[in-house]
Coordinates of C-alpha atoms and ligand atoms in Angstrom, one line a residue:
X143 CA 51.5 1.3 66.9
X144 CA 50.1 0.2 69.9
X145 CA 46.8 1.8 68.1
X146 CA 47.1 -0.1 64.9
X147 CA 47.9 -3.4 67.3
X148 CA 44.5 -2.7 69.3
X149 CA 42.5 -1.6 66.1
X150 CA 42.9 -4.8 64.6
X151 CA 42.3 -6.9 67.9
X152 CA 39.6 -4.8 68.2
X153 CA 38.6 -5.6 65.1
X154 CA 39.3 -9.0 65.5
X155 CA 36.5 -9.7 68.3
X156 CA 34.2 -7.3 66.9
X157 CA 33.9 -9.6 64.2
X158 CA 34.3 -12.6 65.8
X159 CA 31.5 -11.3 68.5
X160 CA 29.1 -10.4 66.0
X161 CA 29.3 -13.6 64.1
X162 CA 28.9 -15.4 67.3
X163 CA 25.9 -13.4 68.2
X164 CA 24.3 -13.5 64.1
X165 CA 24.5 -17.0 64.6
X166 CA 22.7 -17.0 68.0
X167 CA 20.2 -14.8 66.9
X168 CA 19.4 -16.8 63.7
X169 CA 19.6 -19.8 65.6
X170 CA 16.5 -18.3 68.2
X171 CA 14.7 -16.3 65.5
X172 CA 14.7 -19.5 63.5
X173 CA 12.7 -21.3 65.8
X174 CA 10.0 -18.5 66.3
X175 CA 10.1 -17.5 63.1
X176 CA 8.7 -22.0 62.4
X177 CA 6.2 -21.2 65.8
X178 CA 4.8 -18.3 64.0
X179 CA 4.9 -19.1 60.1
X180 CA 2.8 -23.0 61.9
X181 CA 0.7 -20.5 63.7
X182 CA -0.7 -18.8 60.1
X183 CA -1.0 -22.4 58.5
X184 CA -2.8 -23.6 61.5
X185 CA -4.5 -20.9 62.2
X186 CA -5.7 -21.0 58.3
X187 CA -6.1 -25.0 58.1
X188 CA -8.8 -24.5 61.0
X189 CA -11.1 -22.7 58.0
X190 CA -10.3 -24.0 55.2
X191 CA -12.8 -27.2 56.0
X192 CA -14.8 -25.4 57.7
X193 CA -17.0 -24.7 54.3
X194 CA -17.0 -28.0 52.6
X195 CA -18.3 -29.5 55.7
X196 CA -21.3 -26.4 56.1
X197 CA -22.1 -27.1 52.4
X198 CA -23.1 -30.7 53.5
X199 CA -25.9 -28.8 55.9
X200 CA -29.6 -29.2 54.7
X201 CA -30.8 -26.4 56.2
X202 CA -28.0 -24.3 54.4
X203 CA -29.3 -26.5 51.3
X204 CA -32.6 -24.8 52.0
X205 CA -31.4 -21.7 52.6
X206 CA -29.9 -21.2 49.2
X207 CA -32.3 -23.4 47.6
X208 CA -35.2 -21.5 48.9
X209 CA -33.9 -17.8 49.1
X210 CA -34.5 -18.0 52.7
X211 CA -32.7 -14.7 53.8
X212 CA -33.2 -14.2 57.4
X213 CA -33.0 -17.5 58.3
X214 CA -30.1 -17.4 56.2
X215 CA -28.7 -14.2 58.3
X216 CA -29.6 -15.9 62.1
X217 CA -27.0 -19.2 60.7
X218 CA -24.7 -17.4 59.2
X219 CA -24.0 -15.1 62.8
X220 CA -24.4 -18.4 64.7
X221 CA -22.0 -20.0 62.5
X222 CA -18.7 -16.8 62.5
X223 CA -20.4 -16.6 66.5
X224 CA -19.5 -20.5 67.3
X225 CA -16.4 -21.0 65.0
X226 CA -14.4 -17.7 64.8
X227 CA -14.8 -16.2 61.0
X228 CA -15.3 -12.4 60.5
X229 CA -18.3 -13.1 57.8
X230 CA -20.1 -15.7 56.6
X231 CA -22.7 -15.3 54.0
X232 CA -24.2 -17.6 51.3
X233 CA -23.6 -17.2 47.6
X234 CA -26.6 -18.4 44.7
X235 CA -24.8 -19.6 41.5
X236 CA -25.4 -16.3 39.3
X237 CA -23.6 -14.4 42.5
X238 CA -26.5 -12.6 44.3
X239 CA -26.1 -13.2 47.9
X240 CA -28.4 -14.5 49.9
X241 CA -27.5 -13.8 53.8
X242 CA -24.5 -12.7 55.5
X243 CA -23.7 -12.2 59.3
X244 CA -22.4 -8.3 58.4
X245 CA -24.4 -5.5 56.9
X246 CA -23.7 -4.8 53.8
X247 CA -21.3 -2.2 54.1
X248 CA -19.0 -3.9 56.9
X249 CA -19.8 -7.4 54.9
X250 CA -16.7 -8.1 51.8
X251 CA -19.1 -9.8 50.2
X252 CA -21.3 -6.4 49.5
X253 CA -18.0 -5.3 47.5
X254 CA -18.6 -8.2 44.6
X255 CA -17.0 -10.6 43.0
X256 CA -14.0 -8.9 41.8
X257 CA -12.5 -9.4 45.6
X258 CA -12.5 -12.7 45.4
X259 CA -13.7 -14.1 41.8
X260 CA -10.7 -15.8 42.0
X261 CA -11.8 -18.5 45.3
X262 CA -15.5 -18.6 43.6
X263 CA -14.3 -19.8 39.8
X264 CA -12.5 -22.4 41.6
X265 CA -15.5 -23.1 43.8
X266 CA -18.0 -23.5 40.5
X267 CA -15.7 -25.5 39.3
X268 CA -16.1 -27.5 42.6
X269 CA -13.6 -26.9 44.3
X270 CA -12.2 -25.2 47.3
X271 CA -11.7 -21.9 46.2
X272 CA -9.6 -19.4 48.3
X273 CA -8.7 -16.6 48.0
X274 CA -7.4 -13.3 50.2
X275 CA -8.6 -10.1 50.2
X276 CA -6.6 -7.4 51.4
X277 CA -8.5 -4.6 52.8
X278 CA -9.2 -0.9 51.8
X279 CA -8.6 0.8 54.7
X280 CA -5.6 -0.4 55.7
X281 CA -7.2 -2.9 58.0
X282 CA -5.8 -6.2 58.5
X283 CA -6.3 -8.4 55.2
X284 CA -8.8 -11.6 55.3
X285 CA -9.4 -14.7 54.2
X286 CA -11.5 -16.1 52.2
X287 CA -13.1 -19.7 52.2
X288 CA -16.0 -20.5 49.8
X289 CA -17.1 -23.8 48.7
X290 CA -19.9 -25.2 46.4
X291 CA -23.0 -26.0 48.2
X292 CA -24.4 -29.4 46.0
X293 CA -26.8 -32.4 46.3
X294 CA -26.3 -35.0 43.6
X295 CA -26.5 -32.7 40.8
X296 CA -28.6 -29.6 41.8
X297 CA -26.4 -26.3 42.5
X298 CA -27.1 -24.0 45.3
X299 CA -24.9 -22.1 45.6
X300 CA -21.7 -21.5 47.3
X301 CA -21.0 -20.6 51.3
X302 CA -18.4 -18.8 51.9
X303 CA -16.6 -17.8 55.4
X304 CA -13.8 -14.7 56.0
X305 CA -11.4 -15.5 58.6
X306 CA -9.4 -12.2 59.3
X307 CA -5.3 -12.2 59.9
X308 CA -5.9 -9.7 62.9
X309 CA -5.7 -12.5 65.3
X310 CA -2.3 -13.6 63.7
X311 CA -1.2 -9.7 63.9
X312 CA -2.4 -10.1 67.4
X313 CA -0.2 -12.7 68.0
X314 CA 2.9 -11.5 66.4
X315 CA 2.4 -8.1 68.4
X316 CA 3.5 -10.1 70.7
X317 CA 6.9 -11.0 69.3
X318 CA 9.3 -8.5 69.0
X319 CA 11.1 -9.6 66.0
X320 CA 9.3 -8.1 63.2
X321 CA 7.1 -10.7 61.1
X322 CA 5.9 -10.9 58.0
X323 CA 3.5 -12.4 55.6
X324 CA 3.6 -12.1 51.8
X325 CA 1.9 -13.3 48.9
X326 CA 3.1 -15.0 45.8
X327 CA 3.6 -11.3 44.6
X328 CA 5.4 -10.2 47.7
X329 CA 2.6 -8.2 49.0
X330 CA 2.6 -7.8 52.9
X331 CA -0.9 -10.1 53.5
X332 CA -0.2 -10.2 57.7
X333 CA 2.1 -8.0 59.5
X334 CA 3.5 -7.1 63.5
X335 CA 4.3 -3.8 61.5
X336 CA 0.7 -1.7 60.7
X337 CA 2.0 0.7 57.9
X338 CA 3.6 -2.8 56.2
X339 CA -0.1 -3.7 55.0
X340 CA -0.2 -3.7 51.8
X341 CA 2.8 -2.8 50.8
X342 CA 5.6 -5.1 48.2
X343 CA 8.7 -6.8 50.6
X344 CA 11.3 -6.2 49.1
X345 CA 13.0 -4.0 46.0
X346 CA 13.6 -6.5 43.1
X347 CA 9.7 -6.6 43.5
X348 CA 8.7 -3.3 43.4
X349 CA 11.8 -2.7 40.5
X350 CA 9.3 -5.4 38.2
X351 CA 6.4 -3.5 39.3
X352 CA 7.7 -0.5 37.7
X353 CA 8.0 1.4 41.8
X354 CA 11.5 2.5 41.4
X355 CA 13.3 1.0 45.2
X356 CA 13.0 3.9 48.4
X357 CA 10.2 5.6 46.6
X358 CA 7.6 4.0 48.4
X359 CA 6.2 3.3 52.2
X360 CA 8.7 0.3 51.1
X361 CA 10.4 -2.7 53.6
X362 CA 13.1 -2.6 52.1
X363 CA 16.1 -1.0 50.5
X364 CA 18.5 -3.4 50.3
X365 CA 20.1 -7.1 50.7
X366 CA 23.6 -8.3 51.8
X367 CA 23.7 -11.8 51.1
X368 CA 25.8 -13.3 54.3
X369 CA 26.7 -17.4 54.3
X370 CA 23.1 -19.0 56.4
X371 CA 20.8 -15.1 56.1
X372 CA 19.9 -12.1 54.7
X373 CA 20.8 -9.0 56.2
X374 CA 19.0 -6.0 55.3
X375 CA 18.5 -2.0 55.6
X376 CA 15.1 -1.3 56.2
X377 CA 12.7 1.5 54.1
X378 CA 12.2 3.7 56.0
X379 CA 15.2 4.1 58.2
X380 CA 14.0 2.4 62.3
X381 CA 17.9 2.4 63.2
X382 CA 21.0 2.3 62.0
X383 CA 20.8 -1.0 62.7
X384 CA 20.7 -3.9 60.4
X385 CA 17.5 -7.0 60.2
X386 CA 18.1 -10.3 60.2
X387 CA 16.3 -11.4 57.3
X388 CA 15.0 -14.7 57.8
X389 CA 12.3 -16.8 55.3
X390 CA 10.3 -20.2 55.5
X391 CA 8.0 -21.2 52.4
X392 CA 4.4 -22.1 53.5
X393 CA 3.9 -24.3 50.1
X394 CA 0.5 -24.7 50.7
X395 CA -0.9 -20.8 51.2
X396 CA 2.1 -20.2 48.4
X397 CA 3.4 -17.4 50.9
X398 CA 6.3 -16.5 52.7
X399 CA 6.6 -15.8 56.1
X400 CA 9.9 -13.6 56.6
X401 CA 11.1 -12.8 59.9
X402 CA 13.7 -9.1 60.6
X403 CA 14.8 -9.6 63.7
X404 CA 17.4 -6.3 64.7
X405 CA 20.8 -6.7 64.7
X406 CA 20.9 -3.7 67.4
X407 CA 22.0 -5.8 69.4
X408 CA 24.0 -8.0 68.0
X409 CA 26.0 -5.0 67.2
X410 CA 26.0 -3.7 70.8
X411 CA 27.7 -6.9 72.0
X412 CA 30.4 -6.7 69.1
X413 CA 31.3 -3.1 69.9
X414 CA 31.2 -3.9 73.7
X415 CA 33.5 -7.1 72.9
X416 CA 35.5 -4.8 71.0
X417 CA 36.0 -2.4 74.0
X418 CA 36.6 -5.1 76.2
X419 CA 39.2 -6.4 74.3
X420 CA 40.4 -3.2 73.7
X421 CA 40.3 -2.4 77.5
X422 CA 42.1 -5.8 77.7
X423 CA 44.7 -4.8 75.3
X424 CA 45.5 -1.5 77.3
X425 CA 45.3 -4.0 81.1
X426 CA 47.8 -6.3 79.2
X427 CA 50.1 -4.1 77.4
X428 CA 49.8 -1.7 80.8
X429 CA 50.8 -5.3 82.4
X430 CA 53.5 -6.2 79.7
X431 CA 54.7 -2.8 79.4
X432 CA 55.3 -2.9 84.3
X433 CA 57.0 -6.2 83.2
X434 CA 58.9 -5.2 81.1
X435 CA 59.9 -2.0 83.2
X436 CA 60.3 -4.1 85.9
X437 CA 62.9 -6.6 84.3
X438 CA 64.7 -3.4 83.1
X439 CA 64.7 -2.2 86.1
X440 CA 66.5 -5.1 87.4
X441 CA 69.0 -5.5 85.2
X442 CA 69.8 -2.6 85.7
X443 CA 70.7 -2.9 89.3
X444 CA 71.8 -6.0 88.9
X445 CA 74.3 -3.9 86.5
X446 CA 75.1 -1.1 89.2
X447 CA 75.5 -4.2 91.9
X448 CA 78.0 -5.9 89.4
X449 CA 79.5 -2.8 88.8
X450 CA 79.7 -2.0 92.3
X451 CA 80.7 -5.5 93.4
X452 CA 83.4 -4.9 90.6
X453 CA 84.8 -1.7 92.7
X454 CA 84.2 -2.6 95.7
X455 CA 86.6 -6.0 94.6
X456 CA 89.1 -3.1 93.4
X457 CA 88.8 -1.9 96.4
X458 CA 89.1 -4.5 99.0
X459 CA 92.0 -6.2 96.5
X460 CA 94.1 -2.2 96.6
X461 CA 93.2 -2.7 100.8
X462 CA 94.3 -5.6 100.7
X463 CA 97.9 -4.7 99.1
X464 CA 97.8 -1.7 101.2
X465 CA 97.2 -4.1 104.2
X466 CA 99.6 -5.9 103.8
X467 CA 102.1 -3.7 103.0
X468 CA 101.2 -1.9 106.2
X469 CA 101.2 -5.2 107.9
X470 CA 105.0 -5.8 106.5
X471 CA 105.7 -2.5 107.7
X472 CA 104.1 -3.0 111.2
X473 CA 106.0 -6.7 111.4
X474 CA 109.0 -5.2 110.8
X475 CA 108.6 -2.0 113.9
X476 CA 107.1 -5.2 116.2
X477 CA 110.8 -6.5 115.8
X478 CA 112.1 -3.3 115.9
X479 CA 110.7 -2.6 118.8
X480 CA 111.2 -6.0 120.2
X481 CA 114.8 -5.4 119.8
X482 CA 114.4 -2.2 121.3
X483 CA 112.6 -3.0 123.8
X484 CA 115.1 -6.0 124.2
X485 CA 117.7 -2.8 124.7
X486 CA 115.4 -1.1 126.6
X487 CA 114.7 -4.3 128.9
X488 CA 118.8 -4.5 128.9
X489 CA 119.4 -1.1 129.7
X490 CA 116.8 -0.3 132.9
X491 CA 118.6 -3.4 134.1
X492 CA 121.7 -1.3 133.6
X493 CA 119.7 0.9 134.6
X494 CA 118.9 0.0 138.2
X495 CA 121.6 -1.9 138.8
X496 CA 123.4 2.0 138.3
X497 CA 121.2 3.1 140.5
X498 CA 122.0 0.7 143.1
X499 CA 125.1 1.3 142.5
X500 CA 124.8 5.2 143.6
X501 CA 123.9 4.6 145.7
X502 CA 126.4 2.6 147.5
X503 CA 128.4 5.1 146.2
X504 CA 126.5 8.0 148.3
X505 CA 127.1 6.4 151.3
X506 CA 130.7 5.0 150.6
X507 CA 132.1 7.1 153.1
X508 CA 129.9 6.3 155.3
X509 CA 130.6 3.2 155.2
X510 CA 134.6 3.2 154.4
X511 CA 134.2 5.1 157.7
X512 CA 132.1 2.1 159.6
X513 CA 135.2 -0.4 157.9
X514 CA 138.0 2.5 159.2
X515 CA 136.9 2.3 162.8
X516 CA 136.4 -1.4 163.8
X517 CA 140.1 -1.7 161.9
X518 CA 141.7 0.5 163.7
X519 CA 139.8 -1.0 166.9
X520 CA 141.7 -4.6 165.1
X521 CA 144.7 -2.9 164.7
X522 CA 144.7 -1.6 168.7
X523 CA 143.8 -4.7 169.4
X524 CA 146.1 -7.0 167.5
X525 CA 148.9 -4.8 168.7
X526 CA 147.8 -5.4 172.3
X527 CA 147.5 -9.2 171.5
X528 CA 151.0 -9.3 170.8
X529 CA 151.9 -7.1 173.6
X530 CA 149.8 -8.9 176.2
X531 CA 151.2 -12.4 174.6
X532 CA 154.7 -11.3 175.0
X533 CA 154.2 -10.5 178.5
X534 CA 152.7 -14.0 179.3
X535 CA 149.3 -12.4 179.7
X536 CA 147.8 -14.9 177.1
X537 CA 144.3 -15.1 179.4
X538 CA 144.2 -10.5 178.6
X539 CA 145.4 -11.8 174.9
X540 CA 142.7 -14.1 174.6
X541 CA 139.6 -11.1 175.0
X542 CA 141.4 -9.0 172.9
X543 CA 140.9 -11.5 170.0
X544 CA 137.7 -12.9 171.0
X545 CA 136.9 -8.8 170.2
X546 CA 139.1 -9.3 166.6
X547 CA 137.3 -12.0 166.2
X548 CA 133.8 -10.1 166.7
X549 CA 134.6 -7.3 164.8
X550 CA 136.3 -8.9 162.0
X551 CA 132.4 -11.0 161.9
X552 CA 130.4 -8.0 162.0
X553 CA 133.0 -6.4 159.1
X554 CA 132.0 -9.4 157.1
X555 CA 128.6 -9.1 158.0
X556 CA 128.6 -5.7 156.7
X557 CA 130.6 -7.3 153.8
X558 CA 128.0 -10.2 152.7
X559 CA 125.1 -7.5 152.5
X560 CA 127.4 -5.2 150.1
X561 CA 128.0 -8.7 148.3
X562 CA 123.9 -9.4 148.0
X563 CA 122.9 -5.6 147.4
X564 CA 125.6 -5.7 144.4
X565 CA 124.7 -8.7 143.3
X566 CA 122.2 -8.1 140.1
X567 CA 118.5 -8.8 140.9
X568 CA 116.6 -11.6 139.3
X569 CA 112.4 -11.6 138.1
X570 CA 111.4 -14.4 140.4
X571 CA 108.7 -13.3 143.4
X572 CA 109.3 -15.4 146.3
X573 CA 108.5 -14.9 150.0
X574 CA 111.2 -12.6 151.9
X575 CA 110.5 -11.3 155.1
X576 CA 110.1 -7.7 155.5
X577 CA 112.3 -7.4 159.0
X578 CA 115.4 -9.1 157.6
X579 CA 115.0 -6.1 154.5
X580 CA 114.8 -3.8 156.9
X581 CA 117.8 -5.2 159.4
X582 CA 119.6 -5.2 156.0
X583 CA 118.9 -1.3 154.8
X584 CA 119.8 -0.9 158.5
X585 CA 123.1 -2.2 158.7
X586 CA 123.6 -0.4 154.6
X587 CA 122.5 3.1 156.1
X588 CA 123.2 2.8 159.8
X589 CA 126.8 4.6 159.2
X590 CA 125.3 7.4 157.7
X591 CA 122.0 7.8 159.8
X592 CA 124.3 7.6 162.7
X593 CA 126.7 10.8 160.6
X594 CA 122.9 12.6 160.8
X595 CA 122.0 11.7 164.0
X596 CA 119.2 10.3 162.8
X597 CA 116.7 8.8 165.2
X598 CA 115.4 5.8 164.0
X599 CA 112.0 3.5 165.0
X600 CA 111.0 0.2 163.5
X601 CA 107.2 -0.2 164.3
X602 CA 106.8 -3.9 163.7
X603 CA 104.9 -5.8 165.6
X604 CA 104.9 -9.4 163.8
X605 CA 109.3 -9.8 162.7
X606 CA 107.3 -13.0 160.7
X607 CA 106.0 -10.9 158.1
X608 CA 106.7 -12.1 154.3
X609 CA 105.6 -10.5 151.0
X610 CA 106.3 -12.4 147.8
X611 CA 109.3 -9.9 146.5
X612 CA 113.0 -10.6 145.4
X613 CA 114.7 -9.7 148.4
X614 CA 118.0 -7.9 146.7
X615 CA 114.7 -5.8 144.5
X616 CA 113.0 -4.9 147.7
X617 CA 116.2 -4.0 149.8
X618 CA 117.3 -1.6 146.7
X619 CA 113.0 -0.1 146.8
X620 CA 114.1 0.5 150.6
X621 CA 117.9 1.6 150.3
X622 CA 116.7 4.1 147.5
X623 CA 113.6 5.6 150.2
X624 CA 116.1 6.0 152.7
X625 CA 118.2 7.7 150.9
X626 CA 116.6 9.9 150.1
X627 CA 114.8 10.7 153.2
X628 CA 118.0 11.3 154.7
X629 CA 119.1 13.7 151.8
X630 CA 115.7 15.3 152.4
X631 CA 116.6 15.7 156.0
X632 CA 120.3 17.2 156.0
X633 CA 118.9 20.2 157.4
X634 CA 116.9 19.0 159.6
X635 CA 117.0 19.6 163.5
X636 CA 115.7 16.1 165.3
X637 CA 115.8 14.4 162.3
X638 CA 113.3 11.3 162.6
X639 CA 112.4 7.8 160.4
X640 CA 109.9 6.0 160.9
X641 CA 109.8 2.6 159.1
X642 CA 106.5 0.6 160.2
X643 CA 104.9 -2.8 158.5
X644 CA 101.4 -4.0 159.1
X645 CA 99.6 -7.2 157.8
X646 CA 96.0 -5.7 156.1
X647 CA 93.6 -8.1 155.0
X648 CA 95.9 -10.4 151.7
X649 CA 98.5 -7.1 151.7
X650 CA 101.9 -5.6 154.0
X651 CA 101.6 -2.7 154.4
X652 CA 105.5 -0.8 154.3
X653 CA 104.7 2.4 155.6
X654 CA 108.0 4.7 155.4
X655 CA 108.1 8.3 157.1
X656 CA 110.2 10.9 158.0
X657 CA 109.8 14.1 159.6
X658 CA 111.6 16.0 156.6
X659 CA 110.2 18.9 154.5
X660 CA 107.9 16.4 152.4
X661 CA 106.9 17.1 148.9
X662 CA 105.1 20.3 148.3
X663 CA 102.2 19.3 146.2
X664 CA 102.6 20.7 143.4
X665 CA 105.5 18.3 142.7
X666 CA 103.9 15.9 144.2
X667 CA 102.3 13.9 141.0
X668 CA 105.6 14.1 139.7
X669 CA 108.1 12.8 141.1
X670 CA 107.9 9.0 140.3
X671 CA 108.3 10.1 136.7
X672 CA 112.1 9.6 135.5
X673 CA 114.4 12.1 136.5
X674 CA 112.7 14.4 138.0
X675 CA 114.3 16.2 140.9
X676 CA 114.1 18.7 142.9
X677 CA 118.1 18.1 143.9
X678 CA 121.3 20.2 142.4
X679 CA 123.3 18.9 139.2
X680 CA 125.7 16.0 140.6
X681 CA 123.0 15.1 143.8
X682 CA 120.4 13.1 141.4
X683 CA 119.5 12.0 138.3
X684 CA 115.6 11.8 139.0
X685 CA 115.3 8.0 138.4
X686 CA 115.7 7.0 142.1
X687 CA 111.9 6.9 142.9
X688 CA 111.1 6.0 139.1
X689 CA 112.9 2.5 139.3
X690 CA 111.8 2.1 142.6
X691 CA 107.9 2.6 141.0
X692 CA 108.6 -0.2 138.4
X693 CA 109.7 -2.3 140.9
X694 CA 107.7 -2.4 143.0
X695 CA 105.1 -2.5 140.1
X696 CA 107.2 -6.0 138.7
X697 CA 106.6 -7.5 141.8
X698 CA 102.4 -7.2 141.7
X699 CA 102.6 -4.3 144.3
X700 CA 101.6 -1.0 144.3
X701 CA 103.8 2.5 146.0
X702 CA 102.0 6.0 146.4
X703 CA 103.3 9.0 148.1
X704 CA 101.6 10.1 150.8
X705 CA 101.9 13.0 153.9
X706 CA 103.2 11.7 156.1
X707 CA 101.7 12.8 160.5
X708 CA 105.6 13.4 160.9
X709 CA 105.3 16.5 159.1
X710 CA 108.0 15.1 155.7
X711 CA 107.4 12.2 153.3
X712 CA 105.5 9.0 154.0
X713 CA 105.8 7.0 150.7
X714 CA 103.8 3.3 151.4
X715 CA 104.4 -0.3 149.5
X716 CA 101.9 -3.0 149.4
X717 CA 102.9 -5.7 148.3
X718 CA 100.4 -9.5 148.9
X719 CA 101.3 -11.1 152.0
X720 CA 102.9 -14.5 151.1
X721 CA 101.4 -15.9 154.5
X722 CA 98.3 -15.3 153.0
X723 CA 98.6 -17.6 149.5
X724 CA 99.6 -20.6 152.2
X725 CA 97.5 -23.8 150.0
X726 CA 97.1 -21.0 147.5
X727 CA 99.0 -23.5 144.5
X728 CA 101.1 -20.1 143.4
X729 CA 102.8 -21.4 146.6
X730 CA 104.5 -24.4 146.1
X731 CA 105.6 -22.5 143.0
X732 CA 107.2 -20.1 145.0
X733 CA 109.2 -22.7 147.3
X734 CA 109.9 -24.9 144.7
X735 CA 109.4 -23.5 141.0
X736 CA 111.5 -20.6 142.2
X737 CA 115.0 -19.2 142.7
X738 CA 115.0 -15.9 144.6
X739 CA 117.4 -12.7 143.8
Ligands
ADP62 P1 116.6 12.4 142.9 O1 116.5 11.8 144.9 O2 118.0 11.8 142.1 O3 116.5 13.8 143.1 P2 114.4 10.5 143.3 O4 113.4 9.9 142.0 O5 114.5 9.4 144.1 O6 115.7 10.9 142.4 O7 113.4 11.6 143.9 C1 112.7 12.5 143.2 C2 112.5 13.8 144.2 O8 111.2 13.2 144.9 C3 113.1 14.2 145.0 O9 114.2 15.0 144.2 C4 112.7 14.8 146.0 O10 112.6 16.2 145.1 C5 111.5 14.4 145.7 N1 111.8 13.4 147.5 C6 112.1 11.6 147.7 N2 111.9 11.3 147.6 C7 111.2 12.4 149.3 C8 111.6 12.9 151.1 N3 111.8 11.9 151.7 N4 111.3 14.1 151.3 C9 111.5 15.1 150.0 N5 111.1 15.3 149.0 C10 111.5 14.0 149.0

């Protein structure tokens, strides 16, 4: 299909280009032909006037009249030399040659009247005779002009001038086109192709003369009729191309000048045009194919992109659905967790409270002892007071009553602390005096310490140190640490507990140390874990330290274990120093915005 198309395009290009170049060639050839034909005409025209003019000369009349051979020869030579004519001769009316510038054998005149008889005939009739004389030895043809030499009624003879057409042929030889001048019989009289001299020009004329076309060394093989010119093939074929044949008539001479322009170049140009057309065809169809291919690929990619986008959209829908479901599940889970957290918080609060009460429970024996002792004393002092009052010793009775009041106040203070301690802890932070909390704890644990004979050391240079905490929560932590220390030192000789309070930069550090066995390294990492205990069943739940840890964390502080210098355990509580925050907006909040626990 493509090949057919390319062939058609090539053919059209070839046709158009050959038409164009043919027209161009014709134009140029036409111009050349006009110039060369005019040249030929002018050349012969120049000599046409020469014999009539010379016939007027008296010396020429005399030469003929007196038969002056030698003089005639000289004059003829001078005329030939000056005019450029090939031959000049003088002839008597009877035909006898008086003189010629050439020696006999080279002279046309010498050939006899037969070769220029027509011209002579015309001259006899008083006209200018003219005749073409073909060369017999293959040379250039000549043209003879003969004029009668007359004076009055007296006929002296003729003067003839022969001009060779060689000069014209030499001029034509410069042209690259083939030029031919043919006479009325179609015989080549002048040409720039030496071998064509004397031949007949076309087949038609050749046939008429009884010679078959092609047999001869002829000129024309065939003819093509075209619009403005004829295309011919020359015989013998010079090459495979045709020649553009353009003719121009020379009416005066009754000749025709014919120009054969070689169309090889036209053919070459047409072939080039066809090649360029085919090339363009190939290139443009290549480009077309590439564009088509690109478009096809683009469409394919667009289709793939669309497919991909659709698949992606479907996946996104699916994922969105999944995510929505998951979201709903998560929301449900969050709700459940919130409920669980609330329950946990509730349980934790309960646990803290329980742990606190458990600590109290542990100390209840000692506390009840603490209460029993003053109660017994109060009873004794009351009875004493009774007796003393009855016996009228009221001043001594007053003393006993005073002791009773002091003991009741002490019991009231203990019960007040107990009441406070058993209260549920709050959640806010407020400045809490550390020394007060330590006093409280010592008062609550005092009876047990006393029972165990524990040596208590409180190292506190500045008793005014306040930390951000909650009173009950901090005392619960210290109570727990105290309980653990006492538990650990059950079998300790000379048990010692040291509580020291220090200010370090913006923090307050409470160190709680004992000289018990301490915590072995392998369990030290676990003691803050819930339900971790080394105590026997029924003695500990393993919650005390984990609760204490959580409480301190809630107070934005830190609780850690270290080994004590005393040989036992050391629990370090780091809390924010309330005084360090003075001037801080937080302080105002603490002072006015919060309720302590
Ligand atoms: P419990 O007292 O119920 O065991 P805790 O959480 O209060 O639970 O304590 C966890 C463990 O830490 C204790 O079982 C004990 O082994 C260890 N411990 C706590 N305080 C001390 C201490 N002062 N000396 C030695 N061991 C301690």
